[in-house]
PDB file of C-alpha atoms in Angstrom:
ATOM      1  CA  UNK A 284     114.984 130.323 106.781  1.00  0.00           C
ATOM      2  CA  UNK A 285     111.843 128.252 106.071  1.00  0.00           C
ATOM      3  CA  UNK A 286     109.636 131.177 105.042  1.00  0.00           C
ATOM      4  CA  UNK A 287     108.047 130.524 101.630  1.00  0.00           C
ATOM      5  CA  UNK A 288     110.027 133.418 100.129  1.00  0.00           C
ATOM      6  CA  UNK A 289     113.762 133.311  99.530  1.00  0.00           C
ATOM      7  CA  UNK A 290     115.773 134.870 102.368  1.00  0.00           C
ATOM      8  CA  UNK A 291     117.474 137.256  99.949  1.00  0.00           C
ATOM      9  CA  UNK A 292     117.903 139.999 102.551  1.00  0.00           C
ATOM     10  CA  UNK A 293     119.744 137.723 104.967  1.00  0.00           C
ATOM     11  CA  UNK A 294     121.823 136.330 102.126  1.00  0.00           C
ATOM     12  CA  UNK A 295     122.840 139.834 101.040  1.00  0.00           C
ATOM     13  CA  UNK A 296     123.970 140.658 104.586  1.00  0.00           C
ATOM     14  CA  UNK A 297     126.132 137.541 104.612  1.00  0.00           C
ATOM     15  CA  UNK A 298     127.616 138.339 101.212  1.00  0.00           C
ATOM     16  CA  UNK A 299     128.800 141.673 102.662  1.00  0.00           C
ATOM     17  CA  UNK A 300     131.283 139.663 104.740  1.00  0.00           C
ATOM     18  CA  UNK A 301     133.388 139.529 101.567  1.00  0.00           C
ATOM     19  CA  UNK A 302     134.825 142.829 100.273  1.00  0.00           C
ATOM     20  CA  UNK A 303     133.355 143.895  96.955  1.00  0.00           C
ATOM     21  CA  UNK A 304     133.605 146.871  94.664  1.00  0.00           C
ATOM     22  CA  UNK A 305     130.340 148.226  93.332  1.00  0.00           C
ATOM     23  CA  UNK A 306     130.695 149.923  89.966  1.00  0.00           C
ATOM     24  CA  UNK A 307     128.299 152.285  88.255  1.00  0.00           C
ATOM     25  CA  UNK A 308     128.706 153.837  84.822  1.00  0.00           C
ATOM     26  CA  UNK A 309     128.265 157.584  84.469  1.00  0.00           C
ATOM     27  CA  UNK A 310     127.507 159.141  81.095  1.00  0.00           C
ATOM     28  CA  UNK A 311     127.837 162.862  80.433  1.00  0.00           C
ATOM     29  CA  UNK A 312     127.606 164.815  77.172  1.00  0.00           C
ATOM     30  CA  UNK A 313     131.359 164.831  76.614  1.00  0.00           C
ATOM     31  CA  UNK A 314     132.632 161.980  78.771  1.00  0.00           C
ATOM     32  CA  UNK A 315     131.905 158.535  80.091  1.00  0.00           C
ATOM     33  CA  UNK A 316     133.117 157.558  83.534  1.00  0.00           C
ATOM     34  CA  UNK A 317     132.718 154.978  86.249  1.00  0.00           C
ATOM     35  CA  UNK A 318     132.226 155.209  89.992  1.00  0.00           C
ATOM     36  CA  UNK A 319     133.815 152.428  92.044  1.00  0.00           C
ATOM     37  CA  UNK A 320     132.717 152.075  95.669  1.00  0.00           C
ATOM     38  CA  UNK A 321     134.391 149.511  97.944  1.00  0.00           C
ATOM     39  CA  UNK A 322     131.927 147.712 100.237  1.00  0.00           C
ATOM     40  CA  UNK A 323     132.805 145.566 103.214  1.00  0.00           C
ATOM     41  CA  UNK A 324     130.733 145.097 106.369  1.00  0.00           C
ATOM     42  CA  UNK A 325     132.336 142.518 108.696  1.00  0.00           C
ATOM     43  CA  UNK A 326     130.623 141.463 111.902  1.00  0.00           C
ATOM     44  CA  UNK A 327     133.720 140.593 113.912  1.00  0.00           C
ATOM     45  CA  UNK A 328     136.845 140.264 111.757  1.00  0.00           C
ATOM     46  CA  UNK A 329     138.205 138.950 108.453  1.00  0.00           C
ATOM     47  CA  UNK A 330     137.369 135.337 109.352  1.00  0.00           C
ATOM     48  CA  UNK A 331     133.604 135.980 109.418  1.00  0.00           C
ATOM     49  CA  UNK A 332     133.113 134.498 105.957  1.00  0.00           C
ATOM     50  CA  UNK A 333     134.281 131.124 107.273  1.00  0.00           C
ATOM     51  CA  UNK A 334     132.153 131.263 110.412  1.00  0.00           C
ATOM     52  CA  UNK A 335     128.646 131.954 109.044  1.00  0.00           C
ATOM     53  CA  UNK A 336     126.324 129.386 107.466  1.00  0.00           C
ATOM     54  CA  UNK A 337     123.006 130.259 105.807  1.00  0.00           C
ATOM     55  CA  UNK A 338     120.313 127.991 104.345  1.00  0.00           C
ATOM     56  CA  UNK A 339     116.951 128.874 102.819  1.00  0.00           C
ATOM     57  CA  UNK A 340     114.093 126.656 101.618  1.00  0.00           C
ATOM     58  CA  UNK A 341     111.508 128.521  99.579  1.00  0.00           C
ATOM     59  CA  UNK A 342     109.276 128.527  96.539  1.00  0.00           C
ATOM     60  CA  UNK A 343     111.043 129.083  93.251  1.00  0.00           C
ATOM     61  CA  UNK A 344     109.618 128.830  89.759  1.00  0.00           C
ATOM     62  CA  UNK A 345     106.916 130.003  87.339  1.00  0.00           C
ATOM     63  CA  UNK A 346     103.460 131.329  88.080  1.00  0.00           C
ATOM     64  CA  UNK A 347     101.775 128.068  87.125  1.00  0.00           C
ATOM     65  CA  UNK A 348     102.793 124.515  86.378  1.00  0.00           C
ATOM     66  CA  UNK A 349     101.874 125.036  82.718  1.00  0.00           C
ATOM     67  CA  UNK A 350     104.868 127.386  82.450  1.00  0.00           C
ATOM     68  CA  UNK A 351     107.308 125.065  84.241  1.00  0.00           C
ATOM     69  CA  UNK A 352     109.409 124.408  81.121  1.00  0.00           C
ATOM     70  CA  UNK A 353     109.776 128.033  80.063  1.00  0.00           C
ATOM     71  CA  UNK A 354     113.149 129.820  80.495  1.00  0.00           C
ATOM     72  CA  UNK A 355     111.735 132.479  82.862  1.00  0.00           C
ATOM     73  CA  UNK A 356     111.544 130.179  85.874  1.00  0.00           C
ATOM     74  CA  UNK A 357     111.929 132.748  88.653  1.00  0.00           C
ATOM     75  CA  UNK A 358     108.486 134.352  88.780  1.00  0.00           C
ATOM     76  CA  UNK A 359     107.609 133.619  92.418  1.00  0.00           C
ATOM     77  CA  UNK A 360     108.615 136.550  94.642  1.00  0.00           C
ATOM     78  CA  UNK A 361     111.391 137.593  94.996  1.00  0.00           C
ATOM     79  CA  UNK A 362     112.381 135.563  91.898  1.00  0.00           C
ATOM     80  CA  UNK A 363     115.732 134.619  93.423  1.00  0.00           C
ATOM     81  CA  UNK A 364     117.172 131.659  95.279  1.00  0.00           C
ATOM     82  CA  UNK A 365     117.610 129.041  92.582  1.00  0.00           C
ATOM     83  CA  UNK A 366     118.796 125.751  94.092  1.00  0.00           C
ATOM     84  CA  UNK A 367     122.526 126.026  94.687  1.00  0.00           C
ATOM     85  CA  UNK A 368     125.084 124.803  97.204  1.00  0.00           C
ATOM     86  CA  UNK A 369     128.098 127.113  97.388  1.00  0.00           C
ATOM     87  CA  UNK A 370     131.540 125.617  96.794  1.00  0.00           C
ATOM     88  CA  UNK A 371     132.538 126.805 100.271  1.00  0.00           C
ATOM     89  CA  UNK A 372     130.246 124.017 101.544  1.00  0.00           C
ATOM     90  CA  UNK A 373     130.213 121.440  98.737  1.00  0.00           C
ATOM     91  CA  UNK A 374     133.898 121.627  97.800  1.00  0.00           C
ATOM     92  CA  UNK A 375     135.807 123.964 100.136  1.00  0.00           C
ATOM     93  CA  UNK A 376     139.237 122.899  98.846  1.00  0.00           C
ATOM     94  CA  UNK A 377     138.718 124.796  95.554  1.00  0.00           C
ATOM     95  CA  UNK A 378     137.597 128.056  97.183  1.00  0.00           C
ATOM     96  CA  UNK A 379     140.159 130.828  97.193  1.00  0.00           C
ATOM     97  CA  UNK A 380     140.720 132.078 100.734  1.00  0.00           C
ATOM     98  CA  UNK A 381     143.495 134.664 101.280  1.00  0.00           C
ATOM     99  CA  UNK A 382     145.272 134.770 104.617  1.00  0.00           C
ATOM    100  CA  UNK A 383     144.471 137.575 107.051  1.00  0.00           C
ATOM    101  CA  UNK A 384     147.744 139.403 106.392  1.00  0.00           C
ATOM    102  CA  UNK A 385     147.282 139.172 102.644  1.00  0.00           C
ATOM    103  CA  UNK A 386     143.702 140.278 103.073  1.00  0.00           C
ATOM    104  CA  UNK A 387     144.743 143.431 104.929  1.00  0.00           C
ATOM    105  CA  UNK A 388     147.844 144.347 102.925  1.00  0.00           C
ATOM    106  CA  UNK A 389     146.837 143.562  99.345  1.00  0.00           C
ATOM    107  CA  UNK A 390     143.016 143.575  99.411  1.00  0.00           C
ATOM    108  CA  UNK A 391     143.132 140.409  97.324  1.00  0.00           C
ATOM    109  CA  UNK A 392     139.436 139.683  98.015  1.00  0.00           C
ATOM    110  CA  UNK A 393     138.398 142.626  95.865  1.00  0.00           C
ATOM    111  CA  UNK A 394     140.063 141.059  92.832  1.00  0.00           C
ATOM    112  CA  UNK A 395     138.078 137.836  93.005  1.00  0.00           C
ATOM    113  CA  UNK A 396     135.877 137.048  90.029  1.00  0.00           C
ATOM    114  CA  UNK A 397     132.092 137.120  90.391  1.00  0.00           C
ATOM    115  CA  UNK A 398     131.826 133.349  90.330  1.00  0.00           C
ATOM    116  CA  UNK A 399     134.503 132.923  93.000  1.00  0.00           C
ATOM    117  CA  UNK A 400     132.942 135.623  95.168  1.00  0.00           C
ATOM    118  CA  UNK A 401     129.504 133.978  94.901  1.00  0.00           C
ATOM    119  CA  UNK A 402     130.902 130.661  96.106  1.00  0.00           C
ATOM    120  CA  UNK A 403     133.121 131.771  98.983  1.00  0.00           C
ATOM    121  CA  UNK A 404     130.209 132.258 101.429  1.00  0.00           C
ATOM    122  CA  UNK A 405     128.653 129.215 103.104  1.00  0.00           C
ATOM    123  CA  UNK A 406     125.189 129.483 101.540  1.00  0.00           C
ATOM    124  CA  UNK A 407     122.631 126.836 100.548  1.00  0.00           C
ATOM    125  CA  UNK A 408     119.540 127.769  98.557  1.00  0.00           C
ATOM    126  CA  UNK A 409     116.842 125.154  97.979  1.00  0.00           C
ATOM    127  CA  UNK A 410     114.203 126.373  95.538  1.00  0.00           C
ATOM    128  CA  UNK A 411     111.101 124.153  95.664  1.00  0.00           C
ATOM    129  CA  UNK A 412     108.856 124.026  92.608  1.00  0.00           C
ATOM    130  CA  UNK A 413     105.129 123.539  92.142  1.00  0.00           C
ATOM    131  CA  UNK A 414     103.779 119.986  92.275  1.00  0.00           C
ATOM    132  CA  UNK A 415     102.693 118.416  88.990  1.00  0.00           C
ATOM    133  CA  UNK A 416      98.937 117.971  88.404  1.00  0.00           C
ATOM    134  CA  UNK A 417      99.406 114.193  88.571  1.00  0.00           C
ATOM    135  CA  UNK A 418     101.648 114.314  91.657  1.00  0.00           C
ATOM    136  CA  UNK A 419     100.851 111.882  94.458  1.00  0.00           C
ATOM    137  CA  UNK A 420      99.264 113.582  97.448  1.00  0.00           C
ATOM    138  CA  UNK A 421     101.829 113.980 100.231  1.00  0.00           C
ATOM    139  CA  UNK A 422     104.904 113.901  97.997  1.00  0.00           C
ATOM    140  CA  UNK A 423     105.272 117.696  98.121  1.00  0.00           C
ATOM    141  CA  UNK A 424     105.618 117.590 101.907  1.00  0.00           C
ATOM    142  CA  UNK A 425     108.041 114.677 101.650  1.00  0.00           C
ATOM    143  CA  UNK A 426     110.164 116.704  99.220  1.00  0.00           C
ATOM    144  CA  UNK A 427     110.473 119.489 101.798  1.00  0.00           C
ATOM    145  CA  UNK A 428     111.571 117.089 104.522  1.00  0.00           C
ATOM    146  CA  UNK A 429     114.012 115.247 102.261  1.00  0.00           C
ATOM    147  CA  UNK A 430     115.517 118.593 101.245  1.00  0.00           C
ATOM    148  CA  UNK A 431     116.409 119.171 104.890  1.00  0.00           C
ATOM    149  CA  UNK A 432     117.535 115.580 105.464  1.00  0.00           C
ATOM    150  CA  UNK A 433     119.781 115.385 102.418  1.00  0.00           C
ATOM    151  CA  UNK A 434     120.994 118.924 101.713  1.00  0.00           C
ATOM    152  CA  UNK A 435     120.816 121.063 104.834  1.00  0.00           C
ATOM    153  CA  UNK A 436     120.921 119.188 108.150  1.00  0.00           C
ATOM    154  CA  UNK A 437     124.043 117.048 107.498  1.00  0.00           C
ATOM    155  CA  UNK A 438     125.976 120.093 106.288  1.00  0.00           C
ATOM    156  CA  UNK A 439     124.785 122.217 109.182  1.00  0.00           C
ATOM    157  CA  UNK A 440     125.933 119.491 111.569  1.00  0.00           C
ATOM    158  CA  UNK A 441     129.318 119.389 109.833  1.00  0.00           C
ATOM    159  CA  UNK A 442     129.575 123.181 110.113  1.00  0.00           C
ATOM    160  CA  UNK A 443     129.151 122.763 113.912  1.00  0.00           C
ATOM    161  CA  UNK A 444     127.441 126.094 114.750  1.00  0.00           C
ATOM    162  CA  UNK A 445     127.884 128.030 117.993  1.00  0.00           C
ATOM    163  CA  UNK A 446     124.282 129.299 117.800  1.00  0.00           C
ATOM    164  CA  UNK A 447     121.362 128.861 115.379  1.00  0.00           C
ATOM    165  CA  UNK A 448     118.960 131.598 114.282  1.00  0.00           C
ATOM    166  CA  UNK A 449     115.641 130.642 112.636  1.00  0.00           C
ATOM    167  CA  UNK A 450     113.720 132.936 110.309  1.00  0.00           C
ATOM    168  CA  UNK A 451     110.377 131.355 111.188  1.00  0.00           C
ATOM    169  CA  UNK A 452     107.862 132.273 108.499  1.00  0.00           C
ATOM    170  CA  UNK A 453     104.641 130.262 108.222  1.00  0.00           C
ATOM    171  CA  UNK A 454     103.346 131.452 104.853  1.00  0.00           C
ATOM    172  CA  UNK A 455     104.468 128.171 103.260  1.00  0.00           C
ATOM    173  CA  UNK A 456     101.427 126.514 104.855  1.00  0.00           C
ATOM    174  CA  UNK A 457      99.268 124.515 102.466  1.00  0.00           C
ATOM    175  CA  UNK A 458      96.211 126.654 103.277  1.00  0.00           C
ATOM    176  CA  UNK A 459      97.955 130.032 102.932  1.00  0.00           C
ATOM    177  CA  UNK A 460      97.102 131.548  99.543  1.00  0.00           C
ATOM    178  CA  UNK A 461     100.165 133.787  99.737  1.00  0.00           C
ATOM    179  CA  UNK A 462     102.344 130.914  98.466  1.00  0.00           C
ATOM    180  CA  UNK A 463     100.406 130.184  95.225  1.00  0.00           C
ATOM    181  CA  UNK A 464     100.771 126.453  95.887  1.00  0.00           C
ATOM    182  CA  UNK A 465     104.513 126.459  96.562  1.00  0.00           C
ATOM    183  CA  UNK A 466     106.063 124.319  99.355  1.00  0.00           C
ATOM    184  CA  UNK A 467     102.738 123.227 100.936  1.00  0.00           C
ATOM    185  CA  UNK A 468     103.760 122.505 104.534  1.00  0.00           C
ATOM    186  CA  UNK A 469     101.352 121.759 107.388  1.00  0.00           C
ATOM    187  CA  UNK A 470     101.666 122.024 111.164  1.00  0.00           C
ATOM    188  CA  UNK A 471     103.384 118.635 111.504  1.00  0.00           C
ATOM    189  CA  UNK A 472     106.081 119.738 109.054  1.00  0.00           C
ATOM    190  CA  UNK A 473     106.844 122.911 110.999  1.00  0.00           C
ATOM    191  CA  UNK A 474     107.086 120.869 114.175  1.00  0.00           C
ATOM    192  CA  UNK A 475     109.327 118.314 112.471  1.00  0.00           C
ATOM    193  CA  UNK A 476     111.817 120.804 110.986  1.00  0.00           C
ATOM    194  CA  UNK A 477     111.992 122.662 114.315  1.00  0.00           C
ATOM    195  CA  UNK A 478     112.730 119.389 116.122  1.00  0.00           C
ATOM    196  CA  UNK A 479     115.595 118.690 113.714  1.00  0.00           C
ATOM    197  CA  UNK A 480     117.124 122.135 114.199  1.00  0.00           C
ATOM    198  CA  UNK A 481     116.833 121.860 117.984  1.00  0.00           C
ATOM    199  CA  UNK A 482     118.600 118.476 117.831  1.00  0.00           C
ATOM    200  CA  UNK A 483     121.435 120.103 115.854  1.00  0.00           C
ATOM    201  CA  UNK A 484     121.604 122.838 118.505  1.00  0.00           C
ATOM    202  CA  UNK A 485     121.655 120.237 121.299  1.00  0.00           C
ATOM    203  CA  UNK A 486     124.452 118.369 119.515  1.00  0.00           C
ATOM    204  CA  UNK A 487     126.642 121.337 118.592  1.00  0.00           C
ATOM    205  CA  UNK A 488     126.006 124.327 120.829  1.00  0.00           C
ATOM    206  CA  UNK A 489     124.366 123.282 124.087  1.00  0.00           C
ATOM    207  CA  UNK A 490     120.877 123.997 122.738  1.00  0.00           C
ATOM    208  CA  UNK A 491     121.485 127.642 121.822  1.00  0.00           C
ATOM    209  CA  UNK A 492     118.772 128.504 119.289  1.00  0.00           C
ATOM    210  CA  UNK A 493     116.811 131.711 118.576  1.00  0.00           C
ATOM    211  CA  UNK A 494     113.603 131.905 116.549  1.00  0.00           C
ATOM    212  CA  UNK A 495     112.247 135.106 115.002  1.00  0.00           C
ATOM    213  CA  UNK A 496     108.670 135.263 113.706  1.00  0.00           C
ATOM    214  CA  UNK A 497     108.283 136.264 110.058  1.00  0.00           C
ATOM    215  CA  UNK A 498     105.383 135.735 107.629  1.00  0.00           C
ATOM    216  CA  UNK A 499     102.091 133.877 107.926  1.00  0.00           C
ATOM    217  CA  UNK A 500      98.841 135.347 106.615  1.00  0.00           C
ATOM    218  CA  UNK A 501      96.123 132.712 106.999  1.00  0.00           C
ATOM    219  CA  UNK A 502      94.945 134.148 110.314  1.00  0.00           C
ATOM    220  CA  UNK A 503      91.160 133.785 109.904  1.00  0.00           C
ATOM    221  CA  UNK A 504      89.881 131.633 112.750  1.00  0.00           C
ATOM    222  CA  UNK A 505      92.081 133.149 115.439  1.00  0.00           C
ATOM    223  CA  UNK A 506      93.696 130.537 117.661  1.00  0.00           C
ATOM    224  CA  UNK A 507      92.612 127.692 115.357  1.00  0.00           C
ATOM    225  CA  UNK A 508      93.818 129.356 112.140  1.00  0.00           C
ATOM    226  CA  UNK A 509      96.575 127.642 110.110  1.00  0.00           C
ATOM    227  CA  UNK A 510      98.962 130.401 111.174  1.00  0.00           C
ATOM    228  CA  UNK A 511      98.209 130.035 114.902  1.00  0.00           C
ATOM    229  CA  UNK A 512      98.414 126.236 114.806  1.00  0.00           C
ATOM    230  CA  UNK A 513     101.732 126.404 112.930  1.00  0.00           C
ATOM    231  CA  UNK A 514     103.235 128.827 115.437  1.00  0.00           C
ATOM    232  CA  UNK A 515     102.005 126.640 118.304  1.00  0.00           C
ATOM    233  CA  UNK A 516     103.625 123.570 116.722  1.00  0.00           C
ATOM    234  CA  UNK A 517     106.888 125.457 116.256  1.00  0.00           C
ATOM    235  CA  UNK A 518     107.008 126.783 119.824  1.00  0.00           C
ATOM    236  CA  UNK A 519     106.045 123.368 121.226  1.00  0.00           C
ATOM    237  CA  UNK A 520     108.948 121.747 119.343  1.00  0.00           C
ATOM    238  CA  UNK A 521     111.351 124.406 120.657  1.00  0.00           C
ATOM    239  CA  UNK A 522     110.231 123.796 124.237  1.00  0.00           C
ATOM    240  CA  UNK A 523     110.079 119.992 124.036  1.00  0.00           C
ATOM    241  CA  UNK A 524     113.460 119.769 122.292  1.00  0.00           C
ATOM    242  CA  UNK A 525     115.046 121.959 124.925  1.00  0.00           C
ATOM    243  CA  UNK A 526     113.737 119.714 127.707  1.00  0.00           C
ATOM    244  CA  UNK A 527     114.537 116.395 126.052  1.00  0.00           C
ATOM    245  CA  UNK A 528     118.064 117.383 124.946  1.00  0.00           C
ATOM    246  CA  UNK A 529     117.752 114.822 122.128  1.00  0.00           C
ATOM    247  CA  UNK A 530     120.717 114.807 119.738  1.00  0.00           C
ATOM    248  CA  UNK A 531     120.818 114.804 115.940  1.00  0.00           C
ATOM    249  CA  UNK A 532     121.187 111.441 114.201  1.00  0.00           C
ATOM    250  CA  UNK A 533     121.501 111.391 110.405  1.00  0.00           C
ATOM    251  CA  UNK A 534     120.907 107.622 110.196  1.00  0.00           C
ATOM    252  CA  UNK A 535     117.448 107.929 111.738  1.00  0.00           C
ATOM    253  CA  UNK A 536     116.644 110.535 109.098  1.00  0.00           C
ATOM    254  CA  UNK A 537     117.368 108.070 106.288  1.00  0.00           C
ATOM    255  CA  UNK A 538     115.091 105.441 107.814  1.00  0.00           C
ATOM    256  CA  UNK A 539     112.418 108.056 108.475  1.00  0.00           C
ATOM    257  CA  UNK A 540     112.481 109.180 104.835  1.00  0.00           C
ATOM    258  CA  UNK A 541     112.014 105.624 103.557  1.00  0.00           C
ATOM    259  CA  UNK A 542     109.187 104.992 106.015  1.00  0.00           C
ATOM    260  CA  UNK A 543     107.349 108.209 105.119  1.00  0.00           C
ATOM    261  CA  UNK A 544     107.693 107.478 101.403  1.00  0.00           C
ATOM    262  CA  UNK A 545     106.243 104.008 101.946  1.00  0.00           C
ATOM    263  CA  UNK A 546     103.296 105.483 103.884  1.00  0.00           C
ATOM    264  CA  UNK A 547     102.564 108.011 101.119  1.00  0.00           C
ATOM    265  CA  UNK A 548     102.771 105.395  98.379  1.00  0.00           C
ATOM    266  CA  UNK A 549     100.621 102.924 100.344  1.00  0.00           C
ATOM    267  CA  UNK A 550      97.985 105.604 100.969  1.00  0.00           C
ATOM    268  CA  UNK A 551      97.933 106.422  97.260  1.00  0.00           C
ATOM    269  CA  UNK A 552      97.628 102.731  96.348  1.00  0.00           C
ATOM    270  CA  UNK A 553      94.607 102.327  98.650  1.00  0.00           C
ATOM    271  CA  UNK A 554      93.047 105.484  97.255  1.00  0.00           C
ATOM    272  CA  UNK A 555      93.396 104.158  93.713  1.00  0.00           C
ATOM    273  CA  UNK A 556      91.895 100.816  94.762  1.00  0.00           C
ATOM    274  CA  UNK A 557      88.909 102.619  96.275  1.00  0.00           C
ATOM    275  CA  UNK A 558      88.406 104.636  93.093  1.00  0.00           C
ATOM    276  CA  UNK A 559      88.562 101.468  90.982  1.00  0.00           C
ATOM    277  CA  UNK A 560      86.012  99.719  93.194  1.00  0.00           C
ATOM    278  CA  UNK A 561      83.628 102.666  93.028  1.00  0.00           C
ATOM    279  CA  UNK A 562      84.019 102.777  89.251  1.00  0.00           C
ATOM    280  CA  UNK A 563      83.309  99.049  88.950  1.00  0.00           C
ATOM    281  CA  UNK A 564      80.283  99.312  91.251  1.00  0.00           C
ATOM    282  CA  UNK A 565      78.896 102.197  89.192  1.00  0.00           C
ATOM    283  CA  UNK A 566      79.403 100.198  85.983  1.00  0.00           C
ATOM    284  CA  UNK A 567      77.667  97.136  87.425  1.00  0.00           C
ATOM    285  CA  UNK A 568      74.751  99.280  88.602  1.00  0.00           C
ATOM    286  CA  UNK A 569      74.443 100.851  85.190  1.00  0.00           C
ATOM    287  CA  UNK A 570      74.396  97.447  83.503  1.00  0.00           C
ATOM    288  CA  UNK A 571      71.790  96.101  85.914  1.00  0.00           C
ATOM    289  CA  UNK A 572      69.497  99.035  85.157  1.00  0.00           C
ATOM    290  CA  UNK A 573      69.993  99.388  81.416  1.00  0.00           C
ATOM    291  CA  UNK A 574      71.753  96.214  80.329  1.00  0.00           C
ATOM    292  CA  UNK A 575      74.784  96.194  78.090  1.00  0.00           C
ATOM    293  CA  UNK A 576      75.083  98.551  75.129  1.00  0.00           C
ATOM    294  CA  UNK A 577      74.479  95.756  72.609  1.00  0.00           C
ATOM    295  CA  UNK A 578      71.328  94.534  74.360  1.00  0.00           C
ATOM    296  CA  UNK A 579      69.972  98.037  74.456  1.00  0.00           C
ATOM    297  CA  UNK A 580      70.636  98.474  70.749  1.00  0.00           C
ATOM    298  CA  UNK A 581      68.866  95.171  69.911  1.00  0.00           C
ATOM    299  CA  UNK A 582      65.861  95.987  72.037  1.00  0.00           C
ATOM    300  CA  UNK A 583      65.561  99.348  70.441  1.00  0.00           C
ATOM    301  CA  UNK A 584      65.722  97.845  66.966  1.00  0.00           C
ATOM    302  CA  UNK A 585      63.014  95.229  67.720  1.00  0.00           C
ATOM    303  CA  UNK A 586      60.782  97.884  69.244  1.00  0.00           C
ATOM    304  CA  UNK A 587      60.971  99.970  66.129  1.00  0.00           C
ATOM    305  CA  UNK A 588      60.059  96.937  63.966  1.00  0.00           C
ATOM    306  CA  UNK A 589      57.010  96.281  66.111  1.00  0.00           C
TER     307      UNK A 589
END
């Protein structure tokens, strides 16, 4: 899910693959009670929890960068999806996983603690914050790509999916005001992340991949709007990847990250050099017109004496 908002609905569906008991307190004039409702919605069978992988990149944080260090960091809608890799992915050996027979006979899943239950589903959330005012231009986009390269794509490849579903939302575009400055992708980024997912599909599941359109609200301009260009880039990457059958290679991703970082830093260095040259030229022009500050002061003083 690369929509700018956390895929909390999809995540909740996946968390229903583990039996839970919802409890609600009931208070009456002469008694206090509690309702307990078992909830369990499997897709196929008891092994579903081991066979579903979900990842979401999204905006997460305060309303503005000036509030970045305050405790209430989850303002951006839906205020969920703090960066977290579940133990079922990061450290599966410590995750409690009852056998099927034990699952059916003793309902041991329902006795798991909240922390254990939260970590038994294969879920990765990557909450991306606002860029700092002094951030180098282009680093925000590089952060998005490196999040996929380092946290999501290698683990998705290791999971070895049978089919991949994409929640394709385009409201993370740099020109879409819906995102309040979060994520800041452009058309090339949507094309890039789609290419990577198609390569995973080509490697693991004979290219089986499904994309479902979600958000995207910068539609002014019709076919040349940011939304339309982003969708076109996404669909083009789906089609080209399906024809090329190119496979996923994690090593090329590491080189690509280093190269892109070098390009961004070099562009920033040249920009700073240009600013310095313009500043020096303006200073030289000022001095040629008015002289130095000391000369001006002396001339003024002698004029007053005359």
